[in-house]
């Protein structure tokens, strides 16, 4: 993504106070066969994920397709229940909370989807689509009040209140995504989960939407969980990044630090995939390439799950699963190679 500068804002609204704390989150889907639905295995979509999102902060979740990113999003939103683990939001466990207690919390956690057109009813006017959460949560009861709020939201995302009686097909992809963002903001949420929110847009439009999200964060103090597969995009908007591979976080840390000095071979492969001259010059060698395909999540490799594709794998990687350990300040990495280098240093 070349249209977006990598320069960060000088000031961020993040308070350092935790908003969401994810602890050892696990989601396994049973594999069933036959008329009796006999369980013959499990798909380990998410396998022990932990991270924290602070107030006013953006946490990026990045990895290839099938790494478990979207499943993590659905678990945080409680669109599905985890196999085990906790999602603490405002002191309540979203994983186990009852339906009655869950309903008011849904006002505080909203989502922006990948395809704005498929997430908006084509038969609804924009006014009805954006005001839907206001009706659902009974926040504004009068039609005139809801229309006034829709007008405010449209202006907030860079559209005109005069657009509210139009239909989705009358807008471009970038405009439709702005509408999706306006709808997500309708309930004044504390957290917005953006799942591949710009991946379907042209590069120049991506930049506009990312800059809009950053402006809204500065003005409103909202937190984001930003999910993507393009590390350059995730780096641009995120304060810190968690790199996922086969249902696990293999590295995390401040976005710029992680990008300039990856501590896990998988992260280095993702960074190298950008294939920038800057990367090659900084690292002093050609980029790391992950070999082959991602193994099946129903039968993950023993030891380090990345060892079947890692150019640096050695015997221990095939046997022992590496723990996610501190590497310097504010960095975590799960790699036996990193441990080996520290011991020999």
PDB file of N, CA, C and O in Angstrom, residues 143-200:
ATOM      1  N   UNK A 143     -38.635   9.666  15.239  1.00  0.00           N
ATOM      2  CA  UNK A 143     -38.092   9.640  13.871  1.00  0.00           C
ATOM      3  C   UNK A 143     -37.255  10.888  13.601  1.00  0.00           C
ATOM      4  O   UNK A 143     -36.172  10.807  13.003  1.00  0.00           O
ATOM      5  N   UNK A 144     -37.745  12.040  14.033  1.00  0.00           N
ATOM      6  CA  UNK A 144     -37.011  13.286  13.796  1.00  0.00           C
ATOM      7  C   UNK A 144     -35.670  13.281  14.536  1.00  0.00           C
ATOM      8  O   UNK A 144     -34.658  13.762  14.006  1.00  0.00           O
ATOM      9  N   UNK A 145     -35.680  12.742  15.740  1.00  0.00           N
ATOM     10  CA  UNK A 145     -34.440  12.653  16.508  1.00  0.00           C
ATOM     11  C   UNK A 145     -33.427  11.736  15.855  1.00  0.00           C
ATOM     12  O   UNK A 145     -32.221  12.042  15.817  1.00  0.00           O
ATOM     13  N   UNK A 146     -33.913  10.617  15.321  1.00  0.00           N
ATOM     14  CA  UNK A 146     -33.004   9.673  14.642  1.00  0.00           C
ATOM     15  C   UNK A 146     -32.444  10.297  13.374  1.00  0.00           C
ATOM     16  O   UNK A 146     -31.262  10.134  13.068  1.00  0.00           O
ATOM     17  N   UNK A 147     -33.272  11.012  12.618  1.00  0.00           N
ATOM     18  CA  UNK A 147     -32.780  11.645  11.389  1.00  0.00           C
ATOM     19  C   UNK A 147     -31.731  12.714  11.702  1.00  0.00           C
ATOM     20  O   UNK A 147     -30.752  12.862  10.969  1.00  0.00           O
ATOM     21  N   UNK A 148     -31.955  13.445  12.786  1.00  0.00           N
ATOM     22  CA  UNK A 148     -30.963  14.448  13.180  1.00  0.00           C
ATOM     23  C   UNK A 148     -29.634  13.780  13.527  1.00  0.00           C
ATOM     24  O   UNK A 148     -28.562  14.277  13.165  1.00  0.00           O
ATOM     25  N   UNK A 149     -29.702  12.652  14.242  1.00  0.00           N
ATOM     26  CA  UNK A 149     -28.484  11.921  14.608  1.00  0.00           C
ATOM     27  C   UNK A 149     -27.800  11.353  13.360  1.00  0.00           C
ATOM     28  O   UNK A 149     -26.565  11.407  13.247  1.00  0.00           O
ATOM     29  N   UNK A 150     -28.556  10.842  12.414  1.00  0.00           N
ATOM     30  CA  UNK A 150     -27.982  10.331  11.169  1.00  0.00           C
ATOM     31  C   UNK A 150     -27.262  11.443  10.423  1.00  0.00           C
ATOM     32  O   UNK A 150     -26.162  11.247   9.895  1.00  0.00           O
ATOM     33  N   UNK A 151     -27.862  12.630  10.375  1.00  0.00           N
ATOM     34  CA  UNK A 151     -27.213  13.770   9.724  1.00  0.00           C
ATOM     35  C   UNK A 151     -25.884  14.098  10.372  1.00  0.00           C
ATOM     36  O   UNK A 151     -24.891  14.374   9.679  1.00  0.00           O
ATOM     37  N   UNK A 152     -25.831  14.092  11.701  1.00  0.00           N
ATOM     38  CA  UNK A 152     -24.580  14.345  12.421  1.00  0.00           C
ATOM     39  C   UNK A 152     -23.520  13.298  12.071  1.00  0.00           C
ATOM     40  O   UNK A 152     -22.351  13.635  11.851  1.00  0.00           O
ATOM     41  N   UNK A 153     -23.939  12.049  12.034  1.00  0.00           N
ATOM     42  CA  UNK A 153     -23.001  10.964  11.755  1.00  0.00           C
ATOM     43  C   UNK A 153     -22.459  11.035  10.331  1.00  0.00           C
ATOM     44  O   UNK A 153     -21.271  10.791  10.093  1.00  0.00           O
ATOM     45  N   UNK A 154     -23.322  11.367   9.380  1.00  0.00           N
ATOM     46  CA  UNK A 154     -22.872  11.492   7.990  1.00  0.00           C
ATOM     47  C   UNK A 154     -21.843  12.605   7.852  1.00  0.00           C
ATOM     48  O   UNK A 154     -20.827  12.451   7.161  1.00  0.00           O
ATOM     49  N   UNK A 155     -22.080  13.725   8.501  1.00  0.00           N
ATOM     50  CA  UNK A 155     -21.100  14.814   8.475  1.00  0.00           C
ATOM     51  C   UNK A 155     -19.790  14.393   9.140  1.00  0.00           C
ATOM     52  O   UNK A 155     -18.712  14.751   8.678  1.00  0.00           O
ATOM     53  N   UNK A 156     -19.895  13.614  10.211  1.00  0.00           N
ATOM     54  CA  UNK A 156     -18.716  13.165  10.947  1.00  0.00           C
ATOM     55  C   UNK A 156     -17.797  12.313  10.075  1.00  0.00           C
ATOM     56  O   UNK A 156     -16.573  12.373  10.198  1.00  0.00           O
ATOM     57  N   UNK A 157     -18.385  11.527   9.145  1.00  0.00           N
ATOM     58  CA  UNK A 157     -17.569  10.649   8.299  1.00  0.00           C
ATOM     59  C   UNK A 157     -17.309  11.255   6.922  1.00  0.00           C
ATOM     60  O   UNK A 157     -16.828  10.576   6.016  1.00  0.00           O
ATOM     61  N   UNK A 158     -17.637  12.520   6.748  1.00  0.00           N
ATOM     62  CA  UNK A 158     -17.293  13.197   5.501  1.00  0.00           C
ATOM     63  C   UNK A 158     -18.317  13.092   4.403  1.00  0.00           C
ATOM     64  O   UNK A 158     -18.006  13.323   3.221  1.00  0.00           O
ATOM     65  N   UNK A 159     -19.567  12.757   4.742  1.00  0.00           N
ATOM     66  CA  UNK A 159     -20.649  12.716   3.763  1.00  0.00           C
ATOM     67  C   UNK A 159     -21.667  13.805   4.096  1.00  0.00           C
ATOM     68  O   UNK A 159     -21.589  14.445   5.139  1.00  0.00           O
ATOM     69  N   UNK A 160     -22.635  14.000   3.207  1.00  0.00           N
ATOM     70  CA  UNK A 160     -23.628  15.062   3.396  1.00  0.00           C
ATOM     71  C   UNK A 160     -24.915  14.511   4.000  1.00  0.00           C
ATOM     72  O   UNK A 160     -25.363  13.415   3.628  1.00  0.00           O
ATOM     73  N   UNK A 161     -25.535  15.255   4.930  1.00  0.00           N
ATOM     74  CA  UNK A 161     -26.857  14.849   5.437  1.00  0.00           C
ATOM     75  C   UNK A 161     -27.893  14.709   4.334  1.00  0.00           C
ATOM     76  O   UNK A 161     -28.875  13.983   4.488  1.00  0.00           O
ATOM     77  N   UNK A 162     -27.654  15.373   3.210  1.00  0.00           N
ATOM     78  CA  UNK A 162     -28.581  15.269   2.078  1.00  0.00           C
ATOM     79  C   UNK A 162     -28.572  13.876   1.455  1.00  0.00           C
ATOM     80  O   UNK A 162     -29.439  13.547   0.640  1.00  0.00           O
ATOM     81  N   UNK A 163     -27.559  13.037   1.832  1.00  0.00           N
ATOM     82  CA  UNK A 163     -27.452  11.681   1.273  1.00  0.00           C
ATOM     83  C   UNK A 163     -28.331  10.674   1.996  1.00  0.00           C
ATOM     84  O   UNK A 163     -28.428   9.516   1.555  1.00  0.00           O
ATOM     85  N   UNK A 164     -28.964  11.053   3.104  1.00  0.00           N
ATOM     86  CA  UNK A 164     -29.591  10.042   3.970  1.00  0.00           C
ATOM     87  C   UNK A 164     -30.775   9.323   3.337  1.00  0.00           C
ATOM     88  O   UNK A 164     -31.114   8.215   3.740  1.00  0.00           O
ATOM     89  N   UNK A 165     -31.405   9.913   2.338  1.00  0.00           N
ATOM     90  CA  UNK A 165     -32.559   9.252   1.713  1.00  0.00           C
ATOM     91  C   UNK A 165     -32.184   8.495   0.440  1.00  0.00           C
ATOM     92  O   UNK A 165     -33.057   8.000  -0.283  1.00  0.00           O
ATOM     93  N   UNK A 166     -30.895   8.394   0.187  1.00  0.00           N
ATOM     94  CA  UNK A 166     -30.421   7.607  -0.953  1.00  0.00           C
ATOM     95  C   UNK A 166     -30.287   6.134  -0.548  1.00  0.00           C
ATOM     96  O   UNK A 166     -30.352   5.781   0.628  1.00  0.00           O
ATOM     97  N   UNK A 167     -30.046   5.291  -1.556  1.00  0.00           N
ATOM     98  CA  UNK A 167     -29.888   3.844  -1.338  1.00  0.00           C
ATOM     99  C   UNK A 167     -28.425   3.446  -1.557  1.00  0.00           C
ATOM    100  O   UNK A 167     -27.670   4.163  -2.237  1.00  0.00           O
ATOM    101  N   UNK A 168     -27.999   2.308  -0.996  1.00  0.00           N
ATOM    102  CA  UNK A 168     -26.586   1.917  -1.055  1.00  0.00           C
ATOM    103  C   UNK A 168     -25.989   1.896  -2.459  1.00  0.00           C
ATOM    104  O   UNK A 168     -24.825   2.265  -2.642  1.00  0.00           O
ATOM    105  N   UNK A 169     -26.756   1.478  -3.481  1.00  0.00           N
ATOM    106  CA  UNK A 169     -26.200   1.356  -4.829  1.00  0.00           C
ATOM    107  C   UNK A 169     -25.815   2.712  -5.431  1.00  0.00           C
ATOM    108  O   UNK A 169     -25.133   2.771  -6.456  1.00  0.00           O
ATOM    109  N   UNK A 170     -26.230   3.792  -4.790  1.00  0.00           N
ATOM    110  CA  UNK A 170     -25.929   5.128  -5.306  1.00  0.00           C
ATOM    111  C   UNK A 170     -24.581   5.660  -4.811  1.00  0.00           C
ATOM    112  O   UNK A 170     -24.215   6.790  -5.123  1.00  0.00           O
ATOM    113  N   UNK A 171     -23.852   4.830  -4.065  1.00  0.00           N
ATOM    114  CA  UNK A 171     -22.576   5.258  -3.496  1.00  0.00           C
ATOM    115  C   UNK A 171     -21.424   4.400  -4.013  1.00  0.00           C
ATOM    116  O   UNK A 171     -21.607   3.241  -4.397  1.00  0.00           O
ATOM    117  N   UNK A 172     -20.241   4.988  -3.995  1.00  0.00           N
ATOM    118  CA  UNK A 172     -19.024   4.239  -4.337  1.00  0.00           C
ATOM    119  C   UNK A 172     -18.635   3.343  -3.161  1.00  0.00           C
ATOM    120  O   UNK A 172     -19.199   3.443  -2.062  1.00  0.00           O
ATOM    121  N   UNK A 173     -17.639   2.473  -3.376  1.00  0.00           N
ATOM    122  CA  UNK A 173     -17.188   1.580  -2.312  1.00  0.00           C
ATOM    123  C   UNK A 173     -16.665   2.326  -1.099  1.00  0.00           C
ATOM    124  O   UNK A 173     -16.977   1.981   0.049  1.00  0.00           O
ATOM    125  N   UNK A 174     -15.874   3.377  -1.350  1.00  0.00           N
ATOM    126  CA  UNK A 174     -15.335   4.156  -0.248  1.00  0.00           C
ATOM    127  C   UNK A 174     -16.419   4.883   0.523  1.00  0.00           C
ATOM    128  O   UNK A 174     -16.398   4.955   1.755  1.00  0.00           O
ATOM    129  N   UNK A 175     -17.414   5.422  -0.202  1.00  0.00           N
ATOM    130  CA  UNK A 175     -18.530   6.108   0.458  1.00  0.00           C
ATOM    131  C   UNK A 175     -19.369   5.118   1.264  1.00  0.00           C
ATOM    132  O   UNK A 175     -19.796   5.422   2.380  1.00  0.00           O
ATOM    133  N   UNK A 176     -19.569   3.915   0.707  1.00  0.00           N
ATOM    134  CA  UNK A 176     -20.347   2.894   1.417  1.00  0.00           C
ATOM    135  C   UNK A 176     -19.645   2.477   2.710  1.00  0.00           C
ATOM    136  O   UNK A 176     -20.305   2.236   3.723  1.00  0.00           O
ATOM    137  N   UNK A 177     -18.309   2.429   2.672  1.00  0.00           N
ATOM    138  CA  UNK A 177     -17.596   2.076   3.898  1.00  0.00           C
ATOM    139  C   UNK A 177     -17.706   3.195   4.931  1.00  0.00           C
ATOM    140  O   UNK A 177     -17.757   2.932   6.136  1.00  0.00           O
ATOM    141  N   UNK A 178     -17.738   4.430   4.485  1.00  0.00           N
ATOM    142  CA  UNK A 178     -17.971   5.551   5.411  1.00  0.00           C
ATOM    143  C   UNK A 178     -19.348   5.423   6.066  1.00  0.00           C
ATOM    144  O   UNK A 178     -19.516   5.738   7.252  1.00  0.00           O
ATOM    145  N   UNK A 179     -20.317   4.963   5.293  1.00  0.00           N
ATOM    146  CA  UNK A 179     -21.647   4.733   5.847  1.00  0.00           C
ATOM    147  C   UNK A 179     -21.605   3.628   6.902  1.00  0.00           C
ATOM    148  O   UNK A 179     -22.230   3.729   7.963  1.00  0.00           O
ATOM    149  N   UNK A 180     -20.843   2.574   6.615  1.00  0.00           N
ATOM    150  CA  UNK A 180     -20.676   1.500   7.590  1.00  0.00           C
ATOM    151  C   UNK A 180     -20.027   1.994   8.875  1.00  0.00           C
ATOM    152  O   UNK A 180     -20.397   1.569   9.979  1.00  0.00           O
ATOM    153  N   UNK A 181     -19.065   2.893   8.740  1.00  0.00           N
ATOM    154  CA  UNK A 181     -18.407   3.482   9.915  1.00  0.00           C
ATOM    155  C   UNK A 181     -19.395   4.352  10.683  1.00  0.00           C
ATOM    156  O   UNK A 181     -19.439   4.327  11.925  1.00  0.00           O
ATOM    157  N   UNK A 182     -20.213   5.131   9.963  1.00  0.00           N
ATOM    158  CA  UNK A 182     -21.226   5.968  10.617  1.00  0.00           C
ATOM    159  C   UNK A 182     -22.194   5.118  11.415  1.00  0.00           C
ATOM    160  O   UNK A 182     -22.574   5.462  12.547  1.00  0.00           O
ATOM    161  N   UNK A 183     -22.605   4.004  10.840  1.00  0.00           N
ATOM    162  CA  UNK A 183     -23.528   3.105  11.552  1.00  0.00           C
ATOM    163  C   UNK A 183     -22.879   2.533  12.808  1.00  0.00           C
ATOM    164  O   UNK A 183     -23.507   2.425  13.862  1.00  0.00           O
ATOM    165  N   UNK A 184     -21.586   2.175  12.701  1.00  0.00           N
ATOM    166  CA  UNK A 184     -20.868   1.638  13.860  1.00  0.00           C
ATOM    167  C   UNK A 184     -20.762   2.681  14.970  1.00  0.00           C
ATOM    168  O   UNK A 184     -20.740   2.340  16.156  1.00  0.00           O
ATOM    169  N   UNK A 185     -20.687   3.957  14.604  1.00  0.00           N
ATOM    170  CA  UNK A 185     -20.539   5.039  15.591  1.00  0.00           C
ATOM    171  C   UNK A 185     -21.865   5.468  16.217  1.00  0.00           C
ATOM    172  O   UNK A 185     -21.875   6.232  17.178  1.00  0.00           O
ATOM    173  N   UNK A 186     -22.978   4.988  15.667  1.00  0.00           N
ATOM    174  CA  UNK A 186     -24.299   5.490  16.076  1.00  0.00           C
ATOM    175  C   UNK A 186     -24.551   5.339  17.572  1.00  0.00           C
ATOM    176  O   UNK A 186     -25.193   6.188  18.189  1.00  0.00           O
ATOM    177  N   UNK A 187     -24.040   4.275  18.183  1.00  0.00           N
ATOM    178  CA  UNK A 187     -24.314   4.008  19.602  1.00  0.00           C
ATOM    179  C   UNK A 187     -23.223   4.549  20.522  1.00  0.00           C
ATOM    180  O   UNK A 187     -23.188   4.212  21.707  1.00  0.00           O
ATOM    181  N   UNK A 188     -22.300   5.346  19.968  1.00  0.00           N
ATOM    182  CA  UNK A 188     -21.161   5.866  20.745  1.00  0.00           C
ATOM    183  C   UNK A 188     -20.350   4.742  21.389  1.00  0.00           C
ATOM    184  O   UNK A 188     -20.161   4.715  22.611  1.00  0.00           O
ATOM    185  N   UNK A 189     -19.855   3.794  20.595  1.00  0.00           N
ATOM    186  CA  UNK A 189     -19.155   2.638  21.164  1.00  0.00           C
ATOM    187  C   UNK A 189     -17.786   3.013  21.726  1.00  0.00           C
ATOM    188  O   UNK A 189     -17.191   4.019  21.333  1.00  0.00           O
ATOM    189  N   UNK A 190     -17.297   2.172  22.621  1.00  0.00           N
ATOM    190  CA  UNK A 190     -15.933   2.327  23.130  1.00  0.00           C
ATOM    191  C   UNK A 190     -14.943   1.579  22.250  1.00  0.00           C
ATOM    192  O   UNK A 190     -13.781   1.955  22.169  1.00  0.00           O
ATOM    193  N   UNK A 191     -15.409   0.499  21.609  1.00  0.00           N
ATOM    194  CA  UNK A 191     -14.541  -0.341  20.771  1.00  0.00           C
ATOM    195  C   UNK A 191     -15.206  -0.607  19.436  1.00  0.00           C
ATOM    196  O   UNK A 191     -16.392  -0.948  19.382  1.00  0.00           O
ATOM    197  N   UNK A 192     -14.437  -0.441  18.352  1.00  0.00           N
ATOM    198  CA  UNK A 192     -14.886  -0.849  17.019  1.00  0.00           C
ATOM    199  C   UNK A 192     -13.940  -1.926  16.512  1.00  0.00           C
ATOM    200  O   UNK A 192     -12.718  -1.744  16.497  1.00  0.00           O
ATOM    201  N   UNK A 193     -14.518  -3.043  16.102  1.00  0.00           N
ATOM    202  CA  UNK A 193     -13.751  -4.121  15.480  1.00  0.00           C
ATOM    203  C   UNK A 193     -13.851  -3.944  13.969  1.00  0.00           C
ATOM    204  O   UNK A 193     -14.946  -4.005  13.409  1.00  0.00           O
ATOM    205  N   UNK A 194     -12.723  -3.691  13.327  1.00  0.00           N
ATOM    206  CA  UNK A 194     -12.681  -3.495  11.871  1.00  0.00           C
ATOM    207  C   UNK A 194     -12.029  -4.717  11.249  1.00  0.00           C
ATOM    208  O   UNK A 194     -10.819  -4.904  11.342  1.00  0.00           O
ATOM    209  N   UNK A 195     -12.840  -5.571  10.637  1.00  0.00           N
ATOM    210  CA  UNK A 195     -12.352  -6.836  10.080  1.00  0.00           C
ATOM    211  C   UNK A 195     -12.120  -6.681   8.585  1.00  0.00           C
ATOM    212  O   UNK A 195     -13.064  -6.685   7.802  1.00  0.00           O
ATOM    213  N   UNK A 196     -10.854  -6.525   8.188  1.00  0.00           N
ATOM    214  CA  UNK A 196     -10.481  -6.316   6.778  1.00  0.00           C
ATOM    215  C   UNK A 196     -11.282  -5.152   6.180  1.00  0.00           C
ATOM    216  O   UNK A 196     -11.765  -5.219   5.045  1.00  0.00           O
ATOM    217  N   UNK A 197     -11.400  -4.073   6.939  1.00  0.00           N
ATOM    218  CA  UNK A 197     -12.319  -2.988   6.593  1.00  0.00           C
ATOM    219  C   UNK A 197     -11.923  -2.201   5.349  1.00  0.00           C
ATOM    220  O   UNK A 197     -12.751  -1.472   4.801  1.00  0.00           O
ATOM    221  N   UNK A 198     -10.662  -2.306   4.914  1.00  0.00           N
ATOM    222  CA  UNK A 198     -10.251  -1.551   3.723  1.00  0.00           C
ATOM    223  C   UNK A 198      -9.721  -2.454   2.615  1.00  0.00           C
ATOM    224  O   UNK A 198      -9.331  -1.969   1.556  1.00  0.00           O
ATOM    225  N   UNK A 199      -9.715  -3.749   2.822  1.00  0.00           N
ATOM    226  CA  UNK A 199      -9.061  -4.645   1.859  1.00  0.00           C
ATOM    227  C   UNK A 199      -9.784  -4.719   0.516  1.00  0.00           C
ATOM    228  O   UNK A 199      -9.172  -5.060  -0.495  1.00  0.00           O
ATOM    229  N   UNK A 200     -11.079  -4.380   0.490  1.00  0.00           N
ATOM    230  CA  UNK A 200     -11.818  -4.437  -0.774  1.00  0.00           C
ATOM    231  C   UNK A 200     -11.793  -3.107  -1.525  1.00  0.00           C
ATOM    232  O   UNK A 200     -12.391  -2.984  -2.594  1.00  0.00           O
TER     233      UNK A 200
END
